[in-house]
PDB file of C-alpha atoms in Angstrom:
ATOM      1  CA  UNK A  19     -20.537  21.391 -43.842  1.00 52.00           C
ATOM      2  CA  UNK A  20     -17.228  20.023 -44.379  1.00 52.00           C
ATOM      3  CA  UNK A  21     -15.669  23.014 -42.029  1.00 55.00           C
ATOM      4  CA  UNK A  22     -18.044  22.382 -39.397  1.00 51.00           C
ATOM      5  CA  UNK A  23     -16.843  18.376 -39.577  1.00 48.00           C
ATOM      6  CA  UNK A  24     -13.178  20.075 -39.326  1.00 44.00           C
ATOM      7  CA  UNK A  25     -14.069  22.402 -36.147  1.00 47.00           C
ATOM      8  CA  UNK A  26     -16.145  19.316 -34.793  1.00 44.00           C
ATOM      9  CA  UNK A  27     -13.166  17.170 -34.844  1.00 49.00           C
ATOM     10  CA  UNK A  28     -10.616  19.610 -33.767  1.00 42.00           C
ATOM     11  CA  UNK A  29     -12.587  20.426 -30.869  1.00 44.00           C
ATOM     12  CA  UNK A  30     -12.859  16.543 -29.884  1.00 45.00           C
ATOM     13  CA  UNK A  31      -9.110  16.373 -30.097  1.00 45.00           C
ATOM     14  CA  UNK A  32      -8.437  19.141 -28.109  1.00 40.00           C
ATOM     15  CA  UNK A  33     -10.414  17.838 -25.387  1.00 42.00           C
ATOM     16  CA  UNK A  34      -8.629  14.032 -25.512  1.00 40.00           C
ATOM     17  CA  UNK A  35      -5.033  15.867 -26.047  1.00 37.00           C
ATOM     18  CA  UNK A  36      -5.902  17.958 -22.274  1.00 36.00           C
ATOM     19  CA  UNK A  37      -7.246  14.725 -21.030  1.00 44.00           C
ATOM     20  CA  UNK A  38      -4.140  13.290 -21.802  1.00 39.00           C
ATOM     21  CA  UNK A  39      -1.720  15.883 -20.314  1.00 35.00           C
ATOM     22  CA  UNK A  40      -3.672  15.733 -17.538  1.00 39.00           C
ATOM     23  CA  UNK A  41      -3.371  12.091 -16.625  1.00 44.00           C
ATOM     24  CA  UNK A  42       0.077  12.458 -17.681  1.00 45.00           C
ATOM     25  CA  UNK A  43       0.210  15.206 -14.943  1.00 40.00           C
ATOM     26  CA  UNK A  44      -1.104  12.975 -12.502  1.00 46.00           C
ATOM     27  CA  UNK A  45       1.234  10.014 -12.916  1.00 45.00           C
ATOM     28  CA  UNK A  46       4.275  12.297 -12.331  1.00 59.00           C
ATOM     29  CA  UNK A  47       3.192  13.184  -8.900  1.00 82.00           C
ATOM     30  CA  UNK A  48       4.724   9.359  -7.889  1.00 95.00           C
ATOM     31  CA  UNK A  49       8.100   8.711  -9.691  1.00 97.00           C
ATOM     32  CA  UNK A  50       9.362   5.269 -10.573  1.00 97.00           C
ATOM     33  CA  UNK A  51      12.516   4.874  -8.569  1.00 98.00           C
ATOM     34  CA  UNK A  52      15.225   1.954  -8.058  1.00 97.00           C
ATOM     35  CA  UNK A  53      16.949   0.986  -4.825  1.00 97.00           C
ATOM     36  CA  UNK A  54      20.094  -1.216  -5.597  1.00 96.00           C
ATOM     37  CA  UNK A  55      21.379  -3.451  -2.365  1.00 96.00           C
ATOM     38  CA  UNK A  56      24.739  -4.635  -1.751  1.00 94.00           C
ATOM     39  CA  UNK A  57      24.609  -8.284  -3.330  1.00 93.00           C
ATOM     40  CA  UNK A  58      23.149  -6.458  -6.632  1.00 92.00           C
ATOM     41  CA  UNK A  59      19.786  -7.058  -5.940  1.00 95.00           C
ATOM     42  CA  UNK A  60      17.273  -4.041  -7.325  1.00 96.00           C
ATOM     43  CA  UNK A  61      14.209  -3.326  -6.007  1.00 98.00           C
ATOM     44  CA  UNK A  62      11.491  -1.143  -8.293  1.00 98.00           C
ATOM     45  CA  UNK A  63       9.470   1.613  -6.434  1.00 98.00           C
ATOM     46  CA  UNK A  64       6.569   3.948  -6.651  1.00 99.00           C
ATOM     47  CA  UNK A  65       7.461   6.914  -4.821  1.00 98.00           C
ATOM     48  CA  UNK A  66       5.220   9.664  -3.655  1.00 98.00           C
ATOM     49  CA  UNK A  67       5.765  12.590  -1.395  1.00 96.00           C
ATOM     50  CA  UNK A  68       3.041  15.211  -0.069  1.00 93.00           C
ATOM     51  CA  UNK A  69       2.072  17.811  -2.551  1.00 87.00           C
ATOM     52  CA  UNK A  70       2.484  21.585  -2.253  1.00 76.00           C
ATOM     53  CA  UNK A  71       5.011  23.740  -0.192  1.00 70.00           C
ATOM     54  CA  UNK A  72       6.457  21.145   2.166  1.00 70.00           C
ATOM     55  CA  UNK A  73       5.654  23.081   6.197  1.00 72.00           C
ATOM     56  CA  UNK A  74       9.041  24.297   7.760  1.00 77.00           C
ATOM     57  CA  UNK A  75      10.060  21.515  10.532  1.00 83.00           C
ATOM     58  CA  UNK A  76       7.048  19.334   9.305  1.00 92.00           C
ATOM     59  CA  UNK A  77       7.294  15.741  10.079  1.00 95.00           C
ATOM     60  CA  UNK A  78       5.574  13.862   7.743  1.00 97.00           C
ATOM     61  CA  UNK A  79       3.776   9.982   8.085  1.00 98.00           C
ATOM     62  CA  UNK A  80       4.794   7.019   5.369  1.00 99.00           C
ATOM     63  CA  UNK A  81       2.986   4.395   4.050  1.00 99.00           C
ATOM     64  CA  UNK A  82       4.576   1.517   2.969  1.00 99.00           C
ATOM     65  CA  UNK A  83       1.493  -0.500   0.075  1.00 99.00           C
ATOM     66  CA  UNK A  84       2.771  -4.010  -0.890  1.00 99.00           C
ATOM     67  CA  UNK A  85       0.751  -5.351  -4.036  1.00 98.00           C
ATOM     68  CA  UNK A  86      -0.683  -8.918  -4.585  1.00 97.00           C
ATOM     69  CA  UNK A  87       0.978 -11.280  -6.973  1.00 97.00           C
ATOM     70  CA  UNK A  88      -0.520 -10.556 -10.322  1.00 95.00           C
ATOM     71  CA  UNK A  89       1.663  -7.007 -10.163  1.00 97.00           C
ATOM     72  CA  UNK A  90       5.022  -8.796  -9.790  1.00 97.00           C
ATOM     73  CA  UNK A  91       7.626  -8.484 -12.425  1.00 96.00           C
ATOM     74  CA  UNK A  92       9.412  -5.808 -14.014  1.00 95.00           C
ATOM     75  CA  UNK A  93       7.142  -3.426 -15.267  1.00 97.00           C
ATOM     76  CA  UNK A  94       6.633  -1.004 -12.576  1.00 97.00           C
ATOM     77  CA  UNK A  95       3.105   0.196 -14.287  1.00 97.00           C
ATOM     78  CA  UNK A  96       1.911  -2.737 -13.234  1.00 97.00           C
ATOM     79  CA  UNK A  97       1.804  -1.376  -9.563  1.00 98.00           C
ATOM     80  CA  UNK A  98      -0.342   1.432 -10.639  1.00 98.00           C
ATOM     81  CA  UNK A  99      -3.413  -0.985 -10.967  1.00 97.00           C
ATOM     82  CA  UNK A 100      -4.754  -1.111  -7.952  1.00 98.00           C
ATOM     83  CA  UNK A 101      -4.552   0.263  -4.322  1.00 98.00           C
ATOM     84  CA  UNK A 102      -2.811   3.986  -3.199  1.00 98.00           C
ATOM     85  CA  UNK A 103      -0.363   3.819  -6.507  1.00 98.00           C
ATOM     86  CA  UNK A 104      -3.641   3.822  -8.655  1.00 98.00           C
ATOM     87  CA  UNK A 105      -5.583   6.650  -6.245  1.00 98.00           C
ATOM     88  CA  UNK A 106      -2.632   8.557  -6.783  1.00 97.00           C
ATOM     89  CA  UNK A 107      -2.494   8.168 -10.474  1.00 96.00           C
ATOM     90  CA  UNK A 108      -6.248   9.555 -10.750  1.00 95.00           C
ATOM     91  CA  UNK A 109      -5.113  12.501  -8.440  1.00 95.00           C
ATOM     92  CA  UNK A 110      -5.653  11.388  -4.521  1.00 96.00           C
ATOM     93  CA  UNK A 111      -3.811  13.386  -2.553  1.00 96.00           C
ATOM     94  CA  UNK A 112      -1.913  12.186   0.440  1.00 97.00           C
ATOM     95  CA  UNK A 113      -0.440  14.244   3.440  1.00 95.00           C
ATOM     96  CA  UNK A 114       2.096  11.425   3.528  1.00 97.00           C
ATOM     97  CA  UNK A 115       4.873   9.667   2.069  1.00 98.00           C
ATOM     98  CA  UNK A 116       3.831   6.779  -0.202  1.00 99.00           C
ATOM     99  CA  UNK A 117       6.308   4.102  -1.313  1.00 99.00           C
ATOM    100  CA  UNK A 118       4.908   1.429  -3.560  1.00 99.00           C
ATOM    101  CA  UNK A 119       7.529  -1.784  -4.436  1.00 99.00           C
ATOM    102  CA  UNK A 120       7.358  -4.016  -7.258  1.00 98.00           C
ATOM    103  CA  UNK A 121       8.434  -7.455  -6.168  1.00 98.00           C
ATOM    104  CA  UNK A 122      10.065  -9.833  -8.450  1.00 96.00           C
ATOM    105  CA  UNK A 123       9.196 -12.368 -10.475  1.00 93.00           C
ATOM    106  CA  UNK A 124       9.085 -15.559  -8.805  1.00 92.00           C
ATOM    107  CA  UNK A 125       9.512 -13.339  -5.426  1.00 96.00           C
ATOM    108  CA  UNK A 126       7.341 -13.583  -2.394  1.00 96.00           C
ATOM    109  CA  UNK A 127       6.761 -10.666  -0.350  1.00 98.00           C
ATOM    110  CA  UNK A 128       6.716 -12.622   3.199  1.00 97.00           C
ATOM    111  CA  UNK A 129       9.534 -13.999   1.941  1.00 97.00           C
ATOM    112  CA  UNK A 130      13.157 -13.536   4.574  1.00 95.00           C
ATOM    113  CA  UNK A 131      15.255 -12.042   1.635  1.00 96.00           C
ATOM    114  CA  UNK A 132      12.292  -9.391   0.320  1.00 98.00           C
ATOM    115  CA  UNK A 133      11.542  -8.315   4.235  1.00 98.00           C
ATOM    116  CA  UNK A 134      14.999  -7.381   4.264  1.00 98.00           C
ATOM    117  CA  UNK A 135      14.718  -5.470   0.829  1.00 98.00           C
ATOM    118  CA  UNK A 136      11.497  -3.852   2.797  1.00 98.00           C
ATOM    119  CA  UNK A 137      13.101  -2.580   5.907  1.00 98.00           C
ATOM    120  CA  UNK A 138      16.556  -1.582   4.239  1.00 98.00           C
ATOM    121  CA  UNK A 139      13.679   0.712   1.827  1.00 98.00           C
ATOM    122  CA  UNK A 140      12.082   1.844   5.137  1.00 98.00           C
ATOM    123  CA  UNK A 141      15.244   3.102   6.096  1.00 98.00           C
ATOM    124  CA  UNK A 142      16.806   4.873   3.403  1.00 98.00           C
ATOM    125  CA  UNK A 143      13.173   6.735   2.952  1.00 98.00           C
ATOM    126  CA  UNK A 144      13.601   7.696   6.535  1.00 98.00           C
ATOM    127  CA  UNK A 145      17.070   9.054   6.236  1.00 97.00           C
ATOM    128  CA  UNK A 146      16.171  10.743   3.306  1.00 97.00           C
ATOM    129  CA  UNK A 147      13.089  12.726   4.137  1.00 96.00           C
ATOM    130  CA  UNK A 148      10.904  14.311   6.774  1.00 96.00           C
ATOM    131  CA  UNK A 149       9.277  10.655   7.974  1.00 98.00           C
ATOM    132  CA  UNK A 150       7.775  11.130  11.511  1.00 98.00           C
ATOM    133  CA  UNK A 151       8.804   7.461  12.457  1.00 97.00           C
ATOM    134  CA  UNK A 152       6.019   7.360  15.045  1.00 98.00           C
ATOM    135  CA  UNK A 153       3.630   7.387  11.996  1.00 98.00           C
ATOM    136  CA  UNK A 154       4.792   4.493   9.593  1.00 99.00           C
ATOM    137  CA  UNK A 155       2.262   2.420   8.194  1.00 99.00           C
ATOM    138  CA  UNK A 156       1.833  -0.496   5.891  1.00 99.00           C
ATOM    139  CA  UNK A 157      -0.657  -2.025   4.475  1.00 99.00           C
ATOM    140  CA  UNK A 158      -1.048  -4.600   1.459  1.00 99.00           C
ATOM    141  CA  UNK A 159      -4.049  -6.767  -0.807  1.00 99.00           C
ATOM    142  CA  UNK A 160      -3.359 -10.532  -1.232  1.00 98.00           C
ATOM    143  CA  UNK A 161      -0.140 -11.389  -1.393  1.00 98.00           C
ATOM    144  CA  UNK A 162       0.808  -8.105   0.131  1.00 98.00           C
ATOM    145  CA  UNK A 163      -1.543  -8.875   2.876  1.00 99.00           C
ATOM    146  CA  UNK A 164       0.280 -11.732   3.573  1.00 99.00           C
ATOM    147  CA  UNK A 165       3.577  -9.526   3.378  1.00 98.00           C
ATOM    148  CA  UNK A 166       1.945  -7.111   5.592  1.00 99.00           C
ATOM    149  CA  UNK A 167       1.542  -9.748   8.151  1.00 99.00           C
ATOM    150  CA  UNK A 168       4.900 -11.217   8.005  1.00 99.00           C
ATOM    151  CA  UNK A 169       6.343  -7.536   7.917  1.00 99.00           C
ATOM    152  CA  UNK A 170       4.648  -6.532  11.090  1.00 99.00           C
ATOM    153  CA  UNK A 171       5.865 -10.181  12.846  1.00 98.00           C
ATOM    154  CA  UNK A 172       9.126  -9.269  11.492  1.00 98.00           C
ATOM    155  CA  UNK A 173       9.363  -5.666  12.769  1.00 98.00           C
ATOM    156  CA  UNK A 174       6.750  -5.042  15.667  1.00 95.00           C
ATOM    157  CA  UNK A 175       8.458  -1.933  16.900  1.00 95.00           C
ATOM    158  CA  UNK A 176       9.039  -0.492  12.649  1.00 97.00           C
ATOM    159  CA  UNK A 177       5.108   0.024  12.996  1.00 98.00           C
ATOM    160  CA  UNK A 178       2.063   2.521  14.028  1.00 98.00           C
ATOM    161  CA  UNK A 179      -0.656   0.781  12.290  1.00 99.00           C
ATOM    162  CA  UNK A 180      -1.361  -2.061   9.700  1.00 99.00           C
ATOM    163  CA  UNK A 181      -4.167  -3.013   7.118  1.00 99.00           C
ATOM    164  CA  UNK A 182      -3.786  -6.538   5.895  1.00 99.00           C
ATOM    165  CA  UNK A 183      -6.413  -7.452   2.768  1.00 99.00           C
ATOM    166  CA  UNK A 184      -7.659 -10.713   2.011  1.00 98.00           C
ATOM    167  CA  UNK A 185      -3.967 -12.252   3.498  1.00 98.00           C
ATOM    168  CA  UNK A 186      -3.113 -14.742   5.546  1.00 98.00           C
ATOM    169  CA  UNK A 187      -0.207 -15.299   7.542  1.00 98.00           C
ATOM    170  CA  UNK A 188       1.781 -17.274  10.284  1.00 98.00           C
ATOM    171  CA  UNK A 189      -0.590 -17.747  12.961  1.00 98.00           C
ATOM    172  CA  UNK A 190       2.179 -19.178  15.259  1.00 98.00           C
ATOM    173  CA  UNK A 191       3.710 -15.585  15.883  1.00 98.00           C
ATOM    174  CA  UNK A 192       0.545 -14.322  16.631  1.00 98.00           C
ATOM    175  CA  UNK A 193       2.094 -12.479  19.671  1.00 98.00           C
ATOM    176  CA  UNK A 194       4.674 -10.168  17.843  1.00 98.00           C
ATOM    177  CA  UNK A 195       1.694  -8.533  16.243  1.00 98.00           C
ATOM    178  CA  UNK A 196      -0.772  -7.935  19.755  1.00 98.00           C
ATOM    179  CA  UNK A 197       0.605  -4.297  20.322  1.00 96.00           C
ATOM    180  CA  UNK A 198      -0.122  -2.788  16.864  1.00 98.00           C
ATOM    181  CA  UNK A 199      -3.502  -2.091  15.833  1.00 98.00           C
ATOM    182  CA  UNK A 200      -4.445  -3.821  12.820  1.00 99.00           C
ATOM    183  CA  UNK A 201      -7.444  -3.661  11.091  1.00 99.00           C
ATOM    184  CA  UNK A 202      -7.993  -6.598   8.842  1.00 99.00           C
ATOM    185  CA  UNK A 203     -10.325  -7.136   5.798  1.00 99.00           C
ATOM    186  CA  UNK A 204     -11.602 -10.186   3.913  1.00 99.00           C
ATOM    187  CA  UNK A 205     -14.196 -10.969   1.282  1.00 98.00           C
ATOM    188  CA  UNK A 206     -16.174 -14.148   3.213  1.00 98.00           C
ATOM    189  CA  UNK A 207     -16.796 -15.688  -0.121  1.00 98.00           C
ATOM    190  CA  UNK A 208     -12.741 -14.875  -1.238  1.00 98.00           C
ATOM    191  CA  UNK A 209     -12.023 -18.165  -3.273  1.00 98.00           C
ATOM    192  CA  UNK A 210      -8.346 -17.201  -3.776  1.00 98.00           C
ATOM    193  CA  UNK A 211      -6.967 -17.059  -0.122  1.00 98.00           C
ATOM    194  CA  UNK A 212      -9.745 -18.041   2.023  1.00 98.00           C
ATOM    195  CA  UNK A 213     -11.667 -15.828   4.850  1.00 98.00           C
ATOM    196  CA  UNK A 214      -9.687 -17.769   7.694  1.00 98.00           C
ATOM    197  CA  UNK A 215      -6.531 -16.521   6.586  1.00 98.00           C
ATOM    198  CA  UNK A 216      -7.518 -13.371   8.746  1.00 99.00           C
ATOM    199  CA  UNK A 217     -10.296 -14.831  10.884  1.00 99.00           C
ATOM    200  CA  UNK A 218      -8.162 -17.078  12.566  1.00 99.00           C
ATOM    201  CA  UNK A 219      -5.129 -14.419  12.805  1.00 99.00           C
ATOM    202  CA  UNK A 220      -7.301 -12.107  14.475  1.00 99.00           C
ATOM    203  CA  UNK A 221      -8.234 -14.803  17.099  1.00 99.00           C
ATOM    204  CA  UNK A 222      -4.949 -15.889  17.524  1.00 99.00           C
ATOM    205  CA  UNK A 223      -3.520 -12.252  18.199  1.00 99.00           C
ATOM    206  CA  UNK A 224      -6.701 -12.129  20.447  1.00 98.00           C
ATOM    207  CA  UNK A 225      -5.638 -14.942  22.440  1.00 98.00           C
ATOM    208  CA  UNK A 226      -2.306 -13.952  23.091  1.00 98.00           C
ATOM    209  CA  UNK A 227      -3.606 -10.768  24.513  1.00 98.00           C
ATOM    210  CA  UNK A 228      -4.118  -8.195  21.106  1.00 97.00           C
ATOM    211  CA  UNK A 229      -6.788  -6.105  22.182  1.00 97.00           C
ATOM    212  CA  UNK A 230      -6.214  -3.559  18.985  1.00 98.00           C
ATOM    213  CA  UNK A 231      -7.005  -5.790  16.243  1.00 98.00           C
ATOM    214  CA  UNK A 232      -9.963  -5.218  14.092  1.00 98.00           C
ATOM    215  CA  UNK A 233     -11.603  -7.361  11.245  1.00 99.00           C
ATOM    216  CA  UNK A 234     -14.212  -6.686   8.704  1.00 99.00           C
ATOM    217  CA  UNK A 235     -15.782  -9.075   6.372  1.00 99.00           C
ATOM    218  CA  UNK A 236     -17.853  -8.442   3.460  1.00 99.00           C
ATOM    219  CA  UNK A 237     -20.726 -10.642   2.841  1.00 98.00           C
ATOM    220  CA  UNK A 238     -21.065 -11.949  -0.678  1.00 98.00           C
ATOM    221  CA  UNK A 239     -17.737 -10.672  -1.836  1.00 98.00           C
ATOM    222  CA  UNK A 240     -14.957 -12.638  -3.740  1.00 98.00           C
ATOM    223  CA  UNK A 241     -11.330 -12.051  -3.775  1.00 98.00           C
ATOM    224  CA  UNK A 242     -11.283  -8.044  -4.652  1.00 98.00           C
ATOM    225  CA  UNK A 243     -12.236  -6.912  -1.141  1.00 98.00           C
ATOM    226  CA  UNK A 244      -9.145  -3.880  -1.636  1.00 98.00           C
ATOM    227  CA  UNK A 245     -10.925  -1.880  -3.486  1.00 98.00           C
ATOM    228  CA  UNK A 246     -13.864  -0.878  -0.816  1.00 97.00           C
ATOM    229  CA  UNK A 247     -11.566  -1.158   1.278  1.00 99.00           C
ATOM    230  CA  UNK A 248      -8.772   1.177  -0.207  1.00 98.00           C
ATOM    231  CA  UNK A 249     -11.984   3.373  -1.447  1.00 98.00           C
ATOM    232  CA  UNK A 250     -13.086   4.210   1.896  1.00 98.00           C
ATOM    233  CA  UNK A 251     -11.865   7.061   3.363  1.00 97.00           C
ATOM    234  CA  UNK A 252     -12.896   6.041   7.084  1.00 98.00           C
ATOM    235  CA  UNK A 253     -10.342   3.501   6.834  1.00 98.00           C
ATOM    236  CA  UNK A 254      -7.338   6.440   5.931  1.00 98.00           C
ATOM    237  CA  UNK A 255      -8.728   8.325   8.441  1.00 98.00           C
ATOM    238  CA  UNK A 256      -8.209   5.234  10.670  1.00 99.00           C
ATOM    239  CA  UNK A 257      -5.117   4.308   9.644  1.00 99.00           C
ATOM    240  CA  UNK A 258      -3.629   8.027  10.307  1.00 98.00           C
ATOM    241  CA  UNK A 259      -4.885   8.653  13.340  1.00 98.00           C
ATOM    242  CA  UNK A 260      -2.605   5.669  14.843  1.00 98.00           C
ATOM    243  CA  UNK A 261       0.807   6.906  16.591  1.00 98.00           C
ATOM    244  CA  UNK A 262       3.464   4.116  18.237  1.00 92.00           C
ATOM    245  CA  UNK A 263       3.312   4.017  21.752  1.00 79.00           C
ATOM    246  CA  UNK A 264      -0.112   5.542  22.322  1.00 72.00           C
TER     247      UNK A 264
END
């Protein structure tokens, strides 16, 4: 009896060791990396590049995620929680670059200072590696939404496509955004950052002549309308399928 107890028991750590190297697998496919800035600044990244024998010549797209507010600080895991980072994590592949930021404490992503910590990123990524800069995305939940707003106002020509989530933005530059498509998404019961913070963007890009803006809106649903969003692979397939200038 006792010996079968043992076998039991070895076999049920066996299992949770390989489940363990596994996961452990997974979460090296992105690597935690550091970008330092002239004045000192650092800025903590997620950084994920397309698996498998890279194609000869291959130009590849990149997708910039900016996390909400709850995920700021200094603990990079933190970024893994929800969004691409955390698709990655459980093994979601990508035939893309993937760069996930951590944005300080007390930081704001639409902030001047962190869009220039953003596009100096952007950059260096591009430099780097085999980005097809006619296929750069970004896309963001919450406060990233609202960074993903203030990004694209910021840099309208940096961008193929955008996916704002439950965000909100300045409604007042409305116009620097009505050549990229955007496809926006809001819980209509969000109590956190309310519906109109894209309702009201979309009809202001609308009115000053946006004709490739999108919005959906789920009935019934709170504040976490990323993760149908982020789960559905229509919207990837979306999202990729958007080049600058066509």
């Amino acid at each position: 009896m006792k010996i079968m107890i043992l076998l039991a028991w070895l076999i049920i750590s066996a299992a949770l060791t390989a489940r363990a190297w596994a996961e452990d697998v997974k979460a090296q496919r992105q690597t935690a990396e550091t970008m330092t800035y002239e004045d000192g600044a650092t800025l903590q990244y997620w950084f994920y590049q397309p698996q498998g024998e890279k194609v000869k010549d291959k130009k590849y797209p990149l997708m910039l995620f900016l996390h909400g507010a709850g995920e700021r600080g200094d603990d990079i895991n933190r970024v893994l929680r929800h969004g691409p980072p955390m698709q990655i994590k459980k093994g979601k592949d990508f035939d893309a670059y993937v760069i996930s930021p951590q944005c300080p404490h007390k930081k704001w992503w639409p902030a001047g200072d962190m869009i220039k910590q953003l596009d100096l990123l952007l950059k260096k990524t591009c430099n780097d590696y085999p980005i097809d800069r006619s296929r750069i995305y970004i896309t963001g939940l919450s406060m990233g939404g609202m960074g993903t707003m203030a990004m694209v106002q910021a840099l309208p020509d940096r961008f193929a496509a955008a996916i704002p989530i439950c965000g909100r933005g300045d409604v007042s530059k409305a116009s620097k955004m009505v050549d990229i498509p955007m496809w926006f998404f809001h819980g209509d019961a969000d109590p956190t950052v309310k519906p109109e913070g894209s309702t009201q963007m979309v009809e202001a890009i609308k009115q000053a002549g946006g004709n490739k803006v999108k919005l959906t809106l789920y009935p019934g649903v709170g504040h976490n309308s990323w993760t149908k969003t982020y789960d559905n692979e229509e919207v990837y397939d979306w999202l990729f399928a958007q080049r600058k200038g066509q």
